[in-house]
PDB file of C-alpha atoms and ligand atoms in Angstrom:
ATOM      1  CA  MET A  14       0.000   0.000   0.000  1.00  0.00           C
ATOM      2  CA  LYS A  15       1.288   3.467  -0.864  1.00  0.00           C
ATOM      3  CA  TYR A  16       0.885   6.364   1.533  1.00  0.00           C
ATOM      4  CA  TYR A  17       1.419   9.817   0.057  1.00  0.00           C
ATOM      5  CA  ILE A  18       1.182  13.042   1.995  1.00  0.00           C
ATOM      6  CA  LEU A  19      -0.063  16.153   0.218  1.00  0.00           C
ATOM      7  CA  PHE A  20       1.571  18.956   2.102  1.00  0.00           C
ATOM      8  CA  GLY A  21       1.329  22.741   1.926  1.00  0.00           C
ATOM      9  CA  PRO A  22      -0.166  25.859   3.482  1.00  0.00           C
ATOM     10  CA  PRO A  23      -3.940  26.501   3.443  1.00  0.00           C
ATOM     11  CA  GLY A  24      -5.047  27.340  -0.073  1.00  0.00           C
ATOM     12  CA  ALA A  25      -2.035  25.681  -1.735  1.00  0.00           C
ATOM     13  CA  GLY A  26      -4.339  23.542  -3.877  1.00  0.00           C
ATOM     14  CA  LYS A  27      -4.018  20.211  -2.063  1.00  0.00           C
ATOM     15  CA  GLY A  28      -7.689  19.302  -2.492  1.00  0.00           C
ATOM     16  CA  THR A  29      -7.845  20.521  -6.087  1.00  0.00           C
ATOM     17  CA  HIS A  30      -4.818  18.526  -7.220  1.00  0.00           C
ATOM     18  CA  ALA A  31      -5.833  15.486  -5.151  1.00  0.00           C
ATOM     19  CA  ALA A  32      -8.792  15.108  -7.500  1.00  0.00           C
ATOM     20  CA  ALA A  33      -6.453  14.756 -10.507  1.00  0.00           C
ATOM     21  CA  LEU A  34      -4.304  12.217  -8.664  1.00  0.00           C
ATOM     22  CA  VAL A  35      -7.365  10.178  -7.684  1.00  0.00           C
ATOM     23  CA  GLU A  36      -8.527  10.146 -11.286  1.00  0.00           C
ATOM     24  CA  LYS A  37      -5.150   8.996 -12.594  1.00  0.00           C
ATOM     25  CA  TYR A  38      -4.055   6.543  -9.882  1.00  0.00           C
ATOM     26  CA  ASN A  39      -7.283   5.549  -8.059  1.00  0.00           C
ATOM     27  CA  TYR A  40      -5.809   6.403  -4.696  1.00  0.00           C
ATOM     28  CA  LYS A  41      -8.180   7.061  -1.794  1.00  0.00           C
ATOM     29  CA  HIS A  42      -8.217  10.767  -0.903  1.00  0.00           C
ATOM     30  CA  ILE A  43      -8.447  11.496   2.831  1.00  0.00           C
ATOM     31  CA  SER A  44      -8.972  15.151   3.741  1.00  0.00           C
ATOM     32  CA  THR A  45      -9.088  15.539   7.519  1.00  0.00           C
ATOM     33  CA  GLY A  46     -10.614  19.022   7.045  1.00  0.00           C
ATOM     34  CA  ALA A  47     -13.448  17.573   4.919  1.00  0.00           C
ATOM     35  CA  LEU A  48     -13.999  14.725   7.409  1.00  0.00           C
ATOM     36  CA  LEU A  49     -14.206  17.245  10.249  1.00  0.00           C
ATOM     37  CA  ARG A  50     -16.637  19.457   8.304  1.00  0.00           C
ATOM     38  CA  ALA A  51     -18.825  16.367   7.701  1.00  0.00           C
ATOM     39  CA  GLU A  52     -18.856  15.675  11.470  1.00  0.00           C
ATOM     40  CA  ILE A  53     -19.908  19.282  12.107  1.00  0.00           C
ATOM     41  CA  ALA A  54     -22.658  19.086   9.477  1.00  0.00           C
ATOM     42  CA  ALA A  55     -23.925  15.835  11.008  1.00  0.00           C
ATOM     43  CA  GLY A  56     -23.989  17.449  14.447  1.00  0.00           C
ATOM     44  CA  THR A  57     -21.952  14.678  16.109  1.00  0.00           C
ATOM     45  CA  GLU A  58     -20.262  15.067  19.494  1.00  0.00           C
ATOM     46  CA  LEU A  59     -16.890  15.158  17.736  1.00  0.00           C
ATOM     47  CA  GLY A  60     -18.192  17.811  15.358  1.00  0.00           C
ATOM     48  CA  LYS A  61     -19.331  19.956  18.255  1.00  0.00           C
ATOM     49  CA  GLN A  62     -15.890  19.750  19.850  1.00  0.00           C
ATOM     50  CA  ALA A  63     -14.127  20.600  16.596  1.00  0.00           C
ATOM     51  CA  GLN A  64     -16.391  23.431  15.471  1.00  0.00           C
ATOM     52  CA  GLU A  65     -15.040  26.243  17.600  1.00  0.00           C
ATOM     53  CA  LEU A  66     -11.410  25.322  17.082  1.00  0.00           C
ATOM     54  CA  ILE A  67     -11.815  25.225  13.307  1.00  0.00           C
ATOM     55  CA  ALA A  68     -13.813  28.454  13.246  1.00  0.00           C
ATOM     56  CA  GLY A  69     -10.969  30.179  15.103  1.00  0.00           C
ATOM     57  CA  GLY A  70      -8.315  28.890  12.713  1.00  0.00           C
ATOM     58  CA  ASN A  71      -6.805  26.561  15.313  1.00  0.00           C
ATOM     59  CA  LEU A  72      -6.018  22.861  15.036  1.00  0.00           C
ATOM     60  CA  VAL A  73      -8.225  20.193  16.580  1.00  0.00           C
ATOM     61  CA  PRO A  74      -6.503  17.787  19.005  1.00  0.00           C
ATOM     62  CA  ASP A  75      -4.062  15.295  17.473  1.00  0.00           C
ATOM     63  CA  GLU A  76      -5.940  12.232  18.839  1.00  0.00           C
ATOM     64  CA  VAL A  77      -9.120  13.275  17.039  1.00  0.00           C
ATOM     65  CA  VAL A  78      -7.592  13.358  13.562  1.00  0.00           C
ATOM     66  CA  GLU A  79      -5.351  10.349  14.237  1.00  0.00           C
ATOM     67  CA  GLY A  80      -8.456   8.283  15.036  1.00  0.00           C
ATOM     68  CA  MET A  81     -10.122   9.405  11.798  1.00  0.00           C
ATOM     69  CA  ILE A  82      -7.079   8.482   9.751  1.00  0.00           C
ATOM     70  CA  GLU A  83      -6.648   5.074  11.349  1.00  0.00           C
ATOM     71  CA  SER A  84     -10.275   4.075  10.805  1.00  0.00           C
ATOM     72  CA  THR A  85     -10.164   5.265   7.170  1.00  0.00           C
ATOM     73  CA  PHE A  86      -7.067   3.106   6.616  1.00  0.00           C
ATOM     74  CA  ARG A  87      -8.823   0.135   8.216  1.00  0.00           C
ATOM     75  CA  ASN A  88     -11.987   0.537   6.176  1.00  0.00           C
ATOM     76  CA  ASN A  89     -10.315   0.869   2.757  1.00  0.00           C
ATOM     77  CA  ARG A  90      -8.108  -2.120   2.058  1.00  0.00           C
ATOM     78  CA  ASP A  91      -9.068  -2.433  -1.613  1.00  0.00           C
ATOM     79  CA  VAL A  92      -7.262   0.681  -2.900  1.00  0.00           C
ATOM     80  CA  PRO A  93      -3.705   0.944  -4.288  1.00  0.00           C
ATOM     81  CA  GLY A  94      -2.857   3.754  -1.888  1.00  0.00           C
ATOM     82  CA  PHE A  95      -3.890   6.792   0.084  1.00  0.00           C
ATOM     83  CA  LEU A  96      -3.496  10.524  -0.458  1.00  0.00           C
ATOM     84  CA  LEU A  97      -3.369  12.253   2.895  1.00  0.00           C
ATOM     85  CA  ASP A  98      -4.554  15.840   2.534  1.00  0.00           C
ATOM     86  CA  GLY A  99      -4.212  18.034   5.629  1.00  0.00           C
ATOM     87  CA  PHE A 100      -2.651  15.274   7.743  1.00  0.00           C
ATOM     88  CA  PRO A 101      -0.185  15.187   9.404  1.00  0.00           C
ATOM     89  CA  ARG A 102      -0.192  18.815  10.530  1.00  0.00           C
ATOM     90  CA  THR A 103       2.018  18.522  13.619  1.00  0.00           C
ATOM     91  CA  ILE A 104       5.195  16.600  14.435  1.00  0.00           C
ATOM     92  CA  ALA A 105       3.177  14.546  16.957  1.00  0.00           C
ATOM     93  CA  GLN A 106       0.756  13.544  14.175  1.00  0.00           C
ATOM     94  CA  ALA A 107       3.657  12.594  11.886  1.00  0.00           C
ATOM     95  CA  GLU A 108       5.125  10.398  14.623  1.00  0.00           C
ATOM     96  CA  ALA A 109       1.706   8.821  15.272  1.00  0.00           C
ATOM     97  CA  LEU A 110       1.365   8.103  11.539  1.00  0.00           C
ATOM     98  CA  ASP A 111       4.784   6.425  11.447  1.00  0.00           C
ATOM     99  CA  LYS A 112       3.809   4.262  14.422  1.00  0.00           C
ATOM    100  CA  MET A 113       0.424   3.400  12.914  1.00  0.00           C
ATOM    101  CA  LEU A 114       2.047   2.200   9.687  1.00  0.00           C
ATOM    102  CA  ALA A 115       4.914   0.423  11.447  1.00  0.00           C
ATOM    103  CA  LYS A 116       2.348  -1.924  13.055  1.00  0.00           C
ATOM    104  CA  THR A 117       1.869  -3.526   9.639  1.00  0.00           C
ATOM    105  CA  GLY A 118       5.482  -3.095   8.531  1.00  0.00           C
ATOM    106  CA  GLU A 119       4.541  -0.144   6.300  1.00  0.00           C
ATOM    107  CA  GLU A 120       5.785   3.423   5.961  1.00  0.00           C
ATOM    108  CA  VAL A 121       5.055   6.767   4.301  1.00  0.00           C
ATOM    109  CA  THR A 122       5.899   6.527   0.594  1.00  0.00           C
ATOM    110  CA  GLY A 123       6.552  10.209  -0.008  1.00  0.00           C
ATOM    111  CA  THR A 124       5.506  13.761   0.661  1.00  0.00           C
ATOM    112  CA  ILE A 125       4.325  15.994  -2.158  1.00  0.00           C
ATOM    113  CA  SER A 126       4.639  19.547  -0.970  1.00  0.00           C
ATOM    114  CA  ILE A 127       2.817  22.331  -2.830  1.00  0.00           C
ATOM    115  CA  MET A 128       4.362  25.663  -1.915  1.00  0.00           C
ATOM    116  CA  ILE A 129       2.780  29.095  -2.252  1.00  0.00           C
ATOM    117  CA  PRO A 130       3.734  32.400  -0.627  1.00  0.00           C
ATOM    118  CA  ASP A 131       1.605  33.766   2.235  1.00  0.00           C
ATOM    119  CA  GLU A 132       0.163  36.604   0.085  1.00  0.00           C
ATOM    120  CA  LEU A 133      -1.292  34.030  -2.272  1.00  0.00           C
ATOM    121  CA  VAL A 134      -2.829  32.121   0.660  1.00  0.00           C
ATOM    122  CA  PHE A 135      -5.003  35.152   1.409  1.00  0.00           C
ATOM    123  CA  GLU A 136      -5.937  35.732  -2.220  1.00  0.00           C
ATOM    124  CA  ARG A 137      -6.878  32.087  -2.846  1.00  0.00           C
ATOM    125  CA  ILE A 138      -8.849  31.623   0.360  1.00  0.00           C
ATOM    126  CA  LYS A 139     -10.846  34.795  -0.179  1.00  0.00           C
ATOM    127  CA  ARG A 140     -11.774  33.604  -3.648  1.00  0.00           C
ATOM    128  CA  ARG A 141     -12.700  30.175  -2.270  1.00  0.00           C
ATOM    129  CA  ALA A 142     -14.845  31.769   0.455  1.00  0.00           C
ATOM    130  CA  ALA A 143     -17.167  33.181  -2.171  1.00  0.00           C
ATOM    131  CA  ILE A 144     -17.583  29.738  -3.775  1.00  0.00           C
ATOM    132  CA  GLU A 145     -17.586  27.249  -0.888  1.00  0.00           C
ATOM    133  CA  GLY A 146     -18.881  29.366   1.995  1.00  0.00           C
ATOM    134  CA  ARG A 147     -16.583  27.822   4.616  1.00  0.00           C
ATOM    135  CA  ALA A 148     -16.825  29.582   7.997  1.00  0.00           C
ATOM    136  CA  ASP A 149     -13.037  29.491   8.475  1.00  0.00           C
ATOM    137  CA  ASP A 150     -12.493  31.210   5.106  1.00  0.00           C
ATOM    138  CA  ALA A 151     -14.678  34.151   6.056  1.00  0.00           C
ATOM    139  CA  SER A 152     -12.437  36.667   7.821  1.00  0.00           C
ATOM    140  CA  ASP A 153      -8.902  38.020   7.452  1.00  0.00           C
ATOM    141  CA  GLU A 154      -8.299  37.434  11.133  1.00  0.00           C
ATOM    142  CA  ILE A 155      -9.110  33.717  10.926  1.00  0.00           C
ATOM    143  CA  ILE A 156      -7.070  33.280   7.757  1.00  0.00           C
ATOM    144  CA  ALA A 157      -4.135  35.052   9.431  1.00  0.00           C
ATOM    145  CA  ASN A 158      -4.385  32.694  12.391  1.00  0.00           C
ATOM    146  CA  ARG A 159      -4.370  29.665  10.088  1.00  0.00           C
ATOM    147  CA  VAL A 160      -1.235  30.972   8.382  1.00  0.00           C
ATOM    148  CA  LYS A 161       0.361  31.512  11.793  1.00  0.00           C
ATOM    149  CA  THR A 162      -0.668  28.012  12.901  1.00  0.00           C
ATOM    150  CA  TYR A 163       0.796  26.616   9.684  1.00  0.00           C
ATOM    151  CA  HIS A 164       4.180  28.276  10.209  1.00  0.00           C
ATOM    152  CA  ALA A 165       4.365  27.386  13.908  1.00  0.00           C
ATOM    153  CA  GLN A 166       3.039  23.832  13.942  1.00  0.00           C
ATOM    154  CA  THR A 167       3.029  22.403  10.425  1.00  0.00           C
ATOM    155  CA  GLU A 168       6.088  23.864   8.693  1.00  0.00           C
ATOM    156  CA  PRO A 169       8.500  21.912  10.969  1.00  0.00           C
ATOM    157  CA  LEU A 170       7.288  18.793   9.150  1.00  0.00           C
ATOM    158  CA  ILE A 171       9.347  19.870   6.139  1.00  0.00           C
ATOM    159  CA  GLU A 172      12.551  19.112   8.064  1.00  0.00           C
ATOM    160  CA  TYR A 173      11.000  15.930   9.488  1.00  0.00           C
ATOM    161  CA  TYR A 174      10.342  14.494   6.028  1.00  0.00           C
ATOM    162  CA  LYS A 175      13.578  15.865   4.552  1.00  0.00           C
ATOM    163  CA  ALA A 176      15.482  13.978   7.258  1.00  0.00           C
ATOM    164  CA  ALA A 177      13.616  10.828   6.210  1.00  0.00           C
ATOM    165  CA  GLY A 178      14.462  11.460   2.523  1.00  0.00           C
ATOM    166  CA  LYS A 179      10.740  11.707   1.760  1.00  0.00           C
ATOM    167  CA  TYR A 180      10.239  15.393   1.001  1.00  0.00           C
ATOM    168  CA  HIS A 181       9.466  16.512  -2.573  1.00  0.00           C
ATOM    169  CA  GLU A 182       8.333  20.024  -3.445  1.00  0.00           C
ATOM    170  CA  VAL A 183       6.691  21.811  -6.356  1.00  0.00           C
ATOM    171  CA  MET A 184       5.692  25.451  -6.564  1.00  0.00           C
ATOM    172  CA  GLY A 185       1.908  25.850  -6.597  1.00  0.00           C
ATOM    173  CA  ASP A 186       1.926  29.479  -7.671  1.00  0.00           C
ATOM    174  CA  GLY A 187       2.000  29.003 -11.438  1.00  0.00           C
ATOM    175  CA  PRO A 188      -0.303  31.142 -13.592  1.00  0.00           C
ATOM    176  CA  THR A 189      -3.031  28.524 -14.130  1.00  0.00           C
ATOM    177  CA  ILE A 190      -4.498  25.541 -12.262  1.00  0.00           C
ATOM    178  CA  GLU A 191      -3.547  23.317 -15.201  1.00  0.00           C
ATOM    179  CA  ILE A 192       0.118  24.305 -14.985  1.00  0.00           C
ATOM    180  CA  ASN A 193       0.220  23.647 -11.251  1.00  0.00           C
ATOM    181  CA  ARG A 194      -1.656  20.365 -11.663  1.00  0.00           C
ATOM    182  CA  GLN A 195       0.863  19.196 -14.253  1.00  0.00           C
ATOM    183  CA  ARG A 196       3.724  19.931 -11.846  1.00  0.00           C
ATOM    184  CA  VAL A 197       2.037  17.754  -9.204  1.00  0.00           C
ATOM    185  CA  LEU A 198       1.294  14.959 -11.697  1.00  0.00           C
ATOM    186  CA  ASP A 199       4.895  15.017 -12.990  1.00  0.00           C
ATOM    187  CA  LEU A 200       6.241  14.783  -9.445  1.00  0.00           C
ATOM    188  CA  MET A 201       3.868  11.922  -8.569  1.00  0.00           C
ATOM    189  CA  GLU A 202       5.031  10.020 -11.632  1.00  0.00           C
ATOM    190  CA  THR A 203       8.610  10.093 -10.295  1.00  0.00           C
ATOM    191  CA  LEU A 204       7.407   8.649  -6.966  1.00  0.00           C
ATOM    192  CA  GLN A 205       5.738   5.517  -8.411  1.00  0.00           C
TER     193      GLN A 205
HETATM  194  P1  ADP B 302      -7.063  24.156   4.370  1.00  0.00           P
HETATM  195  O1  ADP B 302      -7.195  23.499   3.027  1.00  0.00           O
HETATM  196  O2  ADP B 302      -7.511  25.570   4.375  1.00  0.00           O
HETATM  197  O3  ADP B 302      -5.733  23.885   5.000  1.00  0.00           O
HETATM  198  P2  ADP B 302      -8.458  21.995   5.751  1.00  0.00           P
HETATM  199  O4  ADP B 302      -9.760  21.643   5.133  1.00  0.00           O
HETATM  200  O5  ADP B 302      -7.308  21.070   5.495  1.00  0.00           O
HETATM  201  O6  ADP B 302      -8.130  23.499   5.335  1.00  0.00           O
HETATM  202  O7  ADP B 302      -8.627  22.138   7.334  1.00  0.00           O
HETATM  203  C1  ADP B 302      -9.574  23.006   7.906  1.00  0.00           C
HETATM  204  C2  ADP B 302      -9.411  23.027   9.411  1.00  0.00           C
HETATM  205  O8  ADP B 302      -9.664  21.720   9.960  1.00  0.00           O
HETATM  206  C3  ADP B 302      -8.019  23.400   9.920  1.00  0.00           C
HETATM  207  O9  ADP B 302      -7.820  24.786   9.985  1.00  0.00           O
HETATM  208  C4  ADP B 302      -8.034  22.742  11.307  1.00  0.00           C
HETATM  209  O10 ADP B 302      -8.770  23.497  12.231  1.00  0.00           O
HETATM  210  C5  ADP B 302      -8.801  21.456  11.059  1.00  0.00           C
HETATM  211  N1  ADP B 302      -7.877  20.346  10.695  1.00  0.00           N
HETATM  212  C6  ADP B 302      -7.781  19.742   9.484  1.00  0.00           C
HETATM  213  N2  ADP B 302      -6.822  18.808   9.498  1.00  0.00           N
HETATM  214  C7  ADP B 302      -6.291  18.815  10.739  1.00  0.00           C
HETATM  215  C8  ADP B 302      -5.246  18.090  11.382  1.00  0.00           C
HETATM  216  N3  ADP B 302      -4.520  17.149  10.729  1.00  0.00           N
HETATM  217  N4  ADP B 302      -4.964  18.376  12.689  1.00  0.00           N
HETATM  218  C9  ADP B 302      -5.667  19.284  13.355  1.00  0.00           C
HETATM  219  N5  ADP B 302      -6.647  20.024  12.810  1.00  0.00           N
HETATM  220  C10 ADP B 302      -6.973  19.799  11.518  1.00  0.00           C
END
């Protein structure tokens, strides 16, 4: 089983490009953000706990997302691999993922990092807000906190995966979606 991590700041295009990778390789896309939003929409206990944290641009507790990831792995054994989108987001989550996979003698296959500058994060998310209506896309203050959270808690993962020889980066700030998508597809092809 292959385990790819789609990495990058909010608005980098992880979800958008995941769709192209799913179409080409049939991998199972797991977006922890989308799973959490589904819990909120369904009004579950977990959703209620996550709602405020997400709305403030903060991360939900590691154990919550780790549990979601582990059960998605367990329930999808008939796919060639997984595309993790938005997980791991902290060093603790990355260590938990390594441990989870080590139980079955497996490991992360590679990290595909999509980089964009902070200014573009704001621009993209504001455009997305008008289309998707996500509560955490709605205000500059929340977006700024997500960027801050990214730099403080998620960016250290770059060194973590570099040290493991599993870090691969493309720039996601090309002029069109198609150009950026092709960069991601070309990189994925080298990781097969
Ligand atoms: P974006 O694409 O803007 O990064 P996501 O859909 O990935 O947004 O995540 C939305 C929110 O869900 C995050 O800001 C965070 O509050 C929560 N979330 C998603 N994934 C994780 C995770 N791995 N750990 C903790 N919180 C998470």
